Short mmCIF file of C-alpha atoms in Angstrom, two decimals:
data_model
loop_
_atom_site.label_atom_id
_atom_site.label_comp_id
_atom_site.label_asym_id
_atom_site.label_seq_id
_atom_site.Cartn_x
_atom_site.Cartn_y
_atom_site.Cartn_z
CA MET A 13 35.66 0.41 18.13
CA ARG A 14 32.66 1.53 20.28
CA ARG A 15 29.24 2.27 19.21
CA GLY A 16 27.45 5.72 19.73
CA ARG A 17 24.39 6.13 21.74
CA PHE A 18 21.24 4.52 20.31
CA LEU A 19 17.85 3.29 21.40
CA ARG A 20 15.94 0.41 19.96
CA ARG A 21 12.39 0.63 18.96
CA THR A 22 10.50 -2.65 18.49
CA THR A 23 7.45 -3.44 16.72
CA ARG A 24 5.84 -6.58 15.53
CA ALA A 25 6.90 -5.83 11.82
CA ALA A 26 10.47 -5.15 12.22
CA SER A 27 13.23 -4.36 14.59
CA VAL A 28 14.54 -0.86 13.98
CA ALA A 29 17.80 0.61 15.70
CA VAL A 30 17.34 4.28 16.37
CA PHE A 31 20.55 6.17 17.42
CA LEU A 32 22.14 9.52 17.80
CA CYS A 33 25.40 8.37 16.18
CA GLY A 34 26.02 4.83 15.40
CA SER A 35 27.27 2.26 13.03
CA ALA A 36 26.30 -1.11 11.61
CA ALA A 37 27.98 -2.77 14.52
CA SER A 38 25.05 -1.40 16.76
CA LEU A 39 22.73 -4.06 15.39
CA ALA A 40 24.95 -6.76 16.62
CA SER A 41 23.56 -6.29 20.18
CA ASP A 42 21.11 -9.23 21.24
CA SER A 43 19.59 -7.72 24.36
CA SER A 44 17.23 -4.96 25.12
CA VAL A 45 15.99 -3.57 28.46
CA GLU A 46 12.25 -3.18 29.24
CA LEU A 47 10.77 -0.05 30.34
CA SER A 48 8.89 0.02 33.53
CA VAL A 49 5.40 1.58 32.72
CA GLY A 50 2.09 1.42 34.67
CA GLY A 51 -1.36 2.91 34.53
CA LEU A 52 -2.86 6.23 35.38
CA ALA A 53 -2.28 8.16 38.56
CA PHE A 54 -5.09 10.23 39.96
CA GLY A 55 -5.10 13.43 41.90
CA ALA A 56 -5.82 13.09 45.58
CA GLU A 57 -9.42 14.12 45.49
CA GLN A 58 -11.13 12.68 48.60
CA GLU A 59 -14.55 12.48 46.88
CA ILE A 60 -13.31 10.27 44.08
CA SER A 61 -13.15 6.45 44.46
CA VAL A 62 -11.75 3.86 42.20
CA GLU A 63 -14.83 1.49 42.00
CA SER A 64 -12.78 -1.06 39.64
CA GLU A 65 -9.53 -1.37 37.86
CA ASP A 66 -9.06 -4.06 35.18
CA VAL A 67 -5.70 -4.52 33.78
CA ARG A 68 -4.78 -6.89 30.89
CA ILE A 69 -1.07 -7.34 29.93
CA THR A 70 0.01 -9.07 26.82
CA PRO A 71 3.50 -9.03 24.98
CA GLN A 72 2.00 -6.52 22.61
CA LEU A 73 -0.35 -4.39 24.50
CA VAL A 74 -1.26 -3.13 27.92
CA THR A 75 -4.87 -1.96 28.53
CA VAL A 76 -6.43 -0.71 31.79
CA ARG A 77 -10.06 0.08 32.47
CA TYR A 78 -11.05 2.23 35.37
CA ARG A 79 -14.41 3.05 36.94
CA LEU A 80 -14.26 6.17 38.84
CA LEU A 81 -17.11 7.62 41.03
CA ASN A 82 -17.70 11.02 42.55
CA ASN A 83 -19.09 10.38 45.95
CA GLY A 84 -19.24 13.98 46.98
CA ALA A 85 -21.96 16.81 46.71
CA ARG A 86 -19.89 19.03 44.53
CA PRO A 87 -18.44 18.78 40.99
CA VAL A 88 -14.83 17.67 40.89
CA THR A 89 -12.15 18.15 38.18
CA LEU A 90 -9.78 15.24 38.68
CA ARG A 91 -6.15 15.71 37.58
CA LEU A 92 -4.87 12.63 35.61
CA ASN A 93 -1.25 11.73 35.22
CA PHE A 94 0.52 9.00 33.07
CA PRO A 95 3.98 8.52 34.38
CA LEU A 96 6.29 7.85 31.58
CA PRO A 97 9.69 6.34 32.47
CA ASP A 98 12.84 8.33 32.23
CA ILE A 99 15.26 7.44 29.34
CA ASP A 100 18.75 7.61 30.76
CA MET A 101 21.03 7.67 27.63
CA SER A 102 24.48 7.96 29.66
CA ASP A 103 25.36 4.29 28.68
CA PRO A 104 26.01 4.14 25.00
CA ASP A 105 25.75 0.40 24.97
CA LEU A 106 22.45 0.14 26.74
CA LEU A 107 19.42 -0.63 24.50
CA TYR A 108 15.94 0.31 25.58
CA ALA A 109 12.80 -1.60 24.15
CA ILE A 110 11.04 1.42 22.80
CA PRO A 111 7.74 0.12 21.38
CA GLY A 112 6.38 3.33 19.74
CA ASN A 113 7.74 5.49 16.86
CA ASP A 114 6.88 8.86 18.24
CA PRO A 115 9.77 10.55 20.16
CA VAL A 116 7.41 12.25 22.70
CA ASN A 117 4.58 9.63 23.05
CA PHE A 118 7.11 6.86 22.83
CA VAL A 119 4.73 3.96 24.07
CA GLY A 120 1.88 5.04 21.93
CA PHE A 121 -0.70 5.70 24.70
CA GLN A 122 -4.34 6.49 24.31
CA THR A 123 -6.99 7.31 26.79
CA LYS A 124 -10.80 7.67 26.46
CA ALA A 125 -13.38 8.80 28.85
CA ASP A 126 -16.77 7.14 28.39
CA GLY A 127 -15.46 6.10 24.99
CA LYS A 128 -14.43 9.76 23.88
CA PRO A 129 -10.67 10.44 23.34
CA LEU A 130 -9.21 12.45 26.34
CA LYS A 131 -6.67 15.00 25.58
CA PHE A 132 -3.30 14.94 27.55
CA GLU A 133 -0.61 17.49 27.58
CA ILE A 134 2.76 15.90 27.15
CA ARG A 135 5.83 17.75 28.34
CA GLN A 136 9.39 16.58 27.65
CA ARG A 137 12.58 17.84 28.90
CA ALA A 138 16.27 16.77 28.71
CA PHE A 139 18.63 16.97 31.73
CA LEU A 140 22.37 16.54 32.03
CA GLY A 141 22.51 15.87 35.85
CA ASP A 142 20.41 18.64 37.31
CA LYS A 143 20.86 21.00 34.41
CA ASP A 144 18.14 21.38 32.02
CA ILE A 145 19.73 21.26 28.51
CA THR A 146 16.39 21.05 26.45
CA GLU A 147 16.90 24.37 24.70
CA ALA A 148 20.47 23.83 24.23
CA LEU A 149 19.76 20.67 22.31
CA ARG A 150 16.75 22.27 20.34
CA GLY A 151 19.06 25.29 19.36
CA ALA A 152 21.64 22.88 18.03
CA GLY A 153 19.04 20.97 16.07
CA LEU A 154 19.55 17.75 17.93
CA PRO A 155 16.52 15.53 19.13
CA LEU A 156 15.77 15.10 22.88
CA LEU A 157 14.83 11.46 22.36
CA PRO A 158 16.57 9.98 19.20
CA MET A 159 14.09 8.10 17.10
CA GLY A 160 15.10 7.07 13.68
CA THR A 161 18.77 7.42 12.42
CA GLN A 162 20.07 10.65 13.76
CA THR A 163 23.62 10.71 12.39
CA GLU A 164 22.58 13.55 10.07
CA ALA A 165 21.74 15.90 12.88
CA VAL A 166 25.19 15.60 14.46
CA ASP A 167 26.95 15.65 10.91
CA ALA A 168 25.19 18.76 10.08
CA LEU A 169 26.60 20.60 12.98
CA THR A 170 29.77 22.88 12.30
CA GLN A 171 32.87 21.87 13.91
CA GLU A 172 32.56 24.78 16.24
CA ALA A 173 29.14 24.05 17.28
CA ARG A 174 30.15 20.27 17.88
CA ASP A 175 33.20 21.25 19.89
CA ARG A 176 31.07 23.71 21.99
CA LEU A 177 28.56 20.85 22.81
CA VAL A 178 31.52 18.61 23.79
CA ALA A 179 32.94 21.18 25.96
CA GLN A 180 29.50 21.48 27.72
CA GLY A 181 29.37 17.66 28.11
CA ILE A 182 26.28 17.50 25.99
CA LEU A 183 28.16 15.49 23.38
CA VAL A 184 30.71 12.84 24.44
CA PRO A 185 33.11 11.25 21.99
CA ALA A 186 32.27 7.47 21.96
CA GLY A 187 34.99 5.86 19.75
CA ASN A 188 35.16 5.61 15.85
CA ASP A 189 33.17 3.77 13.21
CA GLN A 190 34.81 1.55 10.74
CA SER A 191 35.94 4.44 8.48
CA GLY A 192 37.61 6.22 11.48
CA LYS A 193 34.96 8.78 11.83
CA THR A 194 34.26 10.00 15.54
CA LEU A 195 31.09 8.79 17.19
CA TYR A 196 29.33 10.80 19.65
CA SER A 197 27.21 9.79 22.71
CA GLY A 198 24.43 11.90 24.20
CA PRO A 199 24.69 11.33 27.95
CA TRP A 200 21.54 13.10 29.00
CA THR A 201 18.33 11.88 30.57
CA VAL A 202 15.02 12.42 28.91
CA LYS A 203 11.94 13.06 31.37
CA THR A 204 8.43 13.02 29.88
CA SER A 205 5.12 13.64 31.68
CA ALA A 206 1.59 13.43 30.51
CA THR A 207 -1.18 15.20 32.30
CA GLY A 208 -4.86 15.45 31.58
CA GLU A 209 -8.26 16.47 33.39
CA GLN A 210 -11.59 14.83 33.74
CA ALA A 211 -14.73 16.42 35.28
CA LEU A 212 -17.17 14.53 37.31
CA ALA A 213 -20.47 15.93 38.60
CA PRO A 214 -21.80 14.94 41.97
CA GLY A 215 -22.66 11.23 42.03
CA GLN A 216 -21.27 10.84 38.49
CA ALA A 217 -19.30 7.74 37.41
CA VAL A 218 -16.77 7.76 34.50
CA VAL A 219 -15.06 4.86 32.64
CA LEU A 220 -11.43 5.56 31.52
CA ASP A 221 -10.04 3.21 29.06
CA HIS A 222 -6.14 3.49 28.98
CA SER A 223 -3.79 1.56 26.56
CA TYR A 224 -0.21 1.62 25.44
CA ARG A 225 2.24 -0.73 23.57
CA ALA A 226 4.01 -3.09 25.66
CA SER A 227 7.80 -2.56 26.14
CA VAL A 228 9.30 -6.04 26.07
CA GLY A 229 12.92 -6.52 27.12
CA ILE A 230 14.67 -9.36 25.41
CA SER A 231 17.81 -11.55 26.10
CA PHE A 232 18.92 -14.15 23.49
CA ASP A 233 19.74 -16.49 26.57
CA THR A 234 18.52 -16.87 29.99
CA VAL A 235 20.10 -16.71 33.40
CA LEU A 236 17.88 -19.54 34.28
CA ARG A 237 19.74 -22.12 32.28
CA LYS A 238 21.66 -24.53 34.71
CA ALA A 239 25.02 -23.62 33.29
CA VAL A 240 24.49 -20.02 33.75
CA ARG A 241 22.59 -19.78 37.08
CA GLU A 242 25.27 -22.27 38.78
CA SER A 243 28.09 -20.20 37.63
CA GLN A 244 29.70 -18.11 40.45
CA ALA A 245 29.62 -14.89 38.45
CA MET A 246 25.84 -15.07 37.99
CA GLN A 247 24.73 -15.95 41.61
CA ALA A 248 23.57 -12.46 42.51
CA GLU A 249 21.71 -12.12 39.33
CA PHE A 250 20.01 -15.50 39.72
CA LYS A 251 18.86 -14.56 43.23
CA ARG A 252 17.43 -11.23 41.90
CA TYR A 253 15.28 -13.45 39.24
CA LEU A 254 14.10 -15.52 42.09
CA ALA A 255 12.89 -12.64 44.05
CA GLU A 256 11.51 -10.47 41.27
CA TYR A 257 9.79 -13.22 39.17
CA CYS A 258 8.96 -15.82 42.01
CA ILE A 259 10.75 -18.59 39.99
CA PRO A 260 9.42 -22.05 41.21
CA GLU A 261 11.64 -25.19 41.16
CA GLY A 262 9.43 -26.83 38.68
CA LEU A 263 10.18 -24.10 36.17
CA LEU A 264 13.85 -24.60 36.56
CA ARG A 265 13.48 -28.44 36.17
CA GLY A 266 11.61 -27.76 32.96
CA ILE A 267 14.18 -25.68 31.54
CA ASP A 268 16.90 -28.16 32.60
CA ARG A 269 15.03 -30.90 30.61
CA VAL A 270 15.07 -28.78 27.48
CA ALA A 271 18.42 -27.12 27.63
CA GLY A 272 20.61 -29.65 29.77
CA SER A 273 23.72 -28.41 31.40
CA THR A 274 25.91 -27.69 28.40
CA PRO A 275 27.70 -24.26 28.67
CA ALA A 276 26.50 -23.14 25.21
CA ASN A 277 22.81 -22.27 24.51
CA ILE A 278 22.36 -24.94 22.14
CA VAL A 279 18.57 -24.95 22.22
CA LYS A 280 18.39 -21.19 21.86
CA LEU A 281 16.49 -20.26 24.84
CA GLN A 282 15.42 -16.67 25.21
CA GLU A 283 14.03 -14.36 27.78
CA ARG A 284 11.36 -11.71 27.32
CA ARG A 285 10.52 -9.39 30.13
CA ILE A 286 7.67 -7.03 30.94
CA SER A 287 7.62 -4.57 33.95
CA TYR A 288 4.38 -3.14 35.03
CA ARG A 289 4.17 -0.35 37.62
CA LEU A 290 1.46 -1.69 39.92
CA LYS A 291 2.47 -0.21 43.24
CA PRO A 292 0.53 3.16 43.65
CA ALA A 293 1.54 6.51 45.11
CA SER A 294 1.54 6.74 49.01
CA ASP A 295 -1.72 8.73 49.03
CA ALA A 296 -3.63 6.33 46.66
CA ARG A 297 -6.72 4.76 48.13
CA PRO A 298 -7.38 0.90 47.65
CA VAL A 299 -9.27 -0.19 44.52
CA LYS A 300 -12.50 -1.66 45.54
CA ASP A 301 -12.58 -4.24 42.80
CA PHE A 302 -9.24 -4.98 41.18
CA ARG A 303 -8.52 -7.50 38.40
CA VAL A 304 -5.40 -8.32 36.47
CA VAL A 305 -5.12 -10.58 33.42
CA ILE A 306 -1.77 -11.82 32.05
CA ASP A 307 -1.72 -13.20 28.63
CA LYS A 308 1.42 -15.15 27.84
CA GLY A 309 0.52 -14.95 24.04
CA ARG A 310 0.96 -18.68 23.30
CA ALA A 311 -0.01 -21.83 24.94
CA ASP A 312 3.48 -23.10 24.56
CA ASN A 313 5.02 -20.15 26.52
CA LEU A 314 6.67 -20.53 29.96
CA VAL A 315 5.73 -17.63 32.20
CA SER A 316 6.43 -16.67 35.90
CA PHE A 317 5.47 -13.67 37.93
CA CYS A 318 4.74 -12.78 41.70
CA LEU A 319 0.93 -12.94 42.42
CA ASP A 320 -0.88 -15.19 44.84
CA ASN A 321 -4.14 -17.15 44.12
CA VAL A 322 -3.91 -16.89 40.35
CA LYS A 323 -6.52 -18.54 38.25
CA LYS A 324 -5.98 -20.03 34.75
CA ILE A 325 -8.88 -18.98 32.71
CA SER A 326 -7.61 -20.04 29.26
CA ALA A 327 -4.77 -21.88 27.45
CA THR A 328 -2.81 -18.50 27.40
CA THR A 329 -4.30 -16.23 30.20
CA PHE A 330 -4.02 -16.04 34.06
CA GLU A 331 -6.34 -13.97 36.30
CA PHE A 332 -5.85 -12.39 39.65
CA ARG A 333 -8.60 -10.65 41.58
CA ALA A 334 -8.75 -8.89 44.83
CA LYS A 335 -11.23 -6.65 46.85
CA ASP A 336 -10.00 -3.28 48.42
CA PHE A 337 -6.77 -3.82 46.80
CA THR A 338 -3.51 -1.82 47.48
CA PRO A 339 -0.41 -3.47 46.00
CA GLU A 340 2.74 -3.67 47.71
CA ARG A 341 5.19 -4.25 44.84
CA ASP A 342 5.33 -3.81 41.03
CA LEU A 343 4.48 -6.67 38.73
CA LYS A 344 7.43 -8.19 36.75
CA ILE A 345 6.62 -10.82 34.22
CA LEU A 346 9.20 -13.30 32.76
CA LEU A 347 8.63 -15.30 29.51
CA ILE A 348 10.89 -18.03 28.40
CA THR A 349 11.15 -19.11 24.81
CA ARG A 350 12.97 -21.45 22.54
CA LEU A 351 13.66 -20.22 19.19
CA GLU A 352 14.17 -22.10 15.88
CA GLY A 353 16.88 -19.75 14.88
CA LYS A 354 17.48 -16.10 15.87
CA VAL A 355 14.42 -13.84 15.26
CA PRO A 356 14.16 -10.09 15.36
CA VAL A 357 13.50 -8.47 18.80
CA SER A 358 10.19 -7.47 17.33
CA ARG A 359 8.61 -10.90 17.44
CA PRO A 360 7.10 -11.32 20.95
CA ASP A 361 4.77 -13.89 19.35
CA ALA A 362 7.42 -16.25 17.91
CA PRO A 363 7.29 -19.94 18.97
CA LEU A 364 8.12 -20.84 22.49
CA LEU A 365 8.61 -23.84 24.61
CA LYS A 366 6.01 -26.70 24.72
CA GLN A 367 3.87 -26.19 27.63
CA PRO A 368 4.66 -28.46 30.63
CA THR A 369 2.01 -30.30 32.64
CA GLY A 370 1.47 -30.48 36.30
CA ARG A 371 2.92 -26.97 37.02
CA PRO A 372 1.79 -24.44 39.34
CA GLU A 373 -0.73 -21.96 37.78
CA ARG A 374 1.65 -18.92 37.80
CA PHE A 375 3.80 -20.58 35.09
CA GLU A 376 2.73 -23.01 32.38
#
């Protein structure tokens, strides 16, 4: 038996499976994939400078404050873009950590200019390869991005309509449920764009406050456990972690003290991952005063990420500052947790590991 295509929406209150066609077996999955989301992108107006950018990342929320200045002698209407990640639904067994409950604004983003809400136009389309199938889905009464149980939408189709969508490759049979009923996968990709505008008079500065819910990928084990990372099958994955999260030896030793080398995950270690698009577009100018604060949520969390010269500013937060900053890579954050029993994916603030001592500042 296979399960139909579904996404997972995570909130602090509850873990909700959302799917196009699914079954109770769908809830058995214990892993979700984080979405890579960043901040705002600005049009290439030479008169506009980014005087400061202040990023704060927690397991619940990402906030970014920008101060922009019009250095020119003419008014400028700046085009703002918020690049939302594509959602590829071609793998029916892949779970995305969708933090919002709106199928269009699925990360729940908000933007204010000098404290006043800024309106964005959000455009969403569905593609099967290079073919735009948005109208075909809407005409059939199917959602572009399934949010909430959507079996009714497929069940409501006539057999002729369902067969036509299967023939077009828009629906794909994906096994059967326990009663023998055929399940269907929706193998399309959802592309969402958000654009807005902000006017600046000559010499005018504006403060933009941008926020959205964090997408936290979760696995109910970790590749960093000794028995896992030393297995031949996981060598490539372990090396990827070392490169993407800058894992220090001290962190591995700390995990080994907790988990030992037994094959089974007896102590119930868990990974939580956040991916922040830090690298700008090729034509972006440096940020004059850049700051990022990473809050691991609890003092007993273990965290690792790739930033140099990081300063610990509280029991849970780490600060990076730079002048005339142009990042060269995106920021990937890894949290390691130990559970007292399996908790819902929605609990990014669940009890984690005891805080070790004498460790480098990028993980504690």
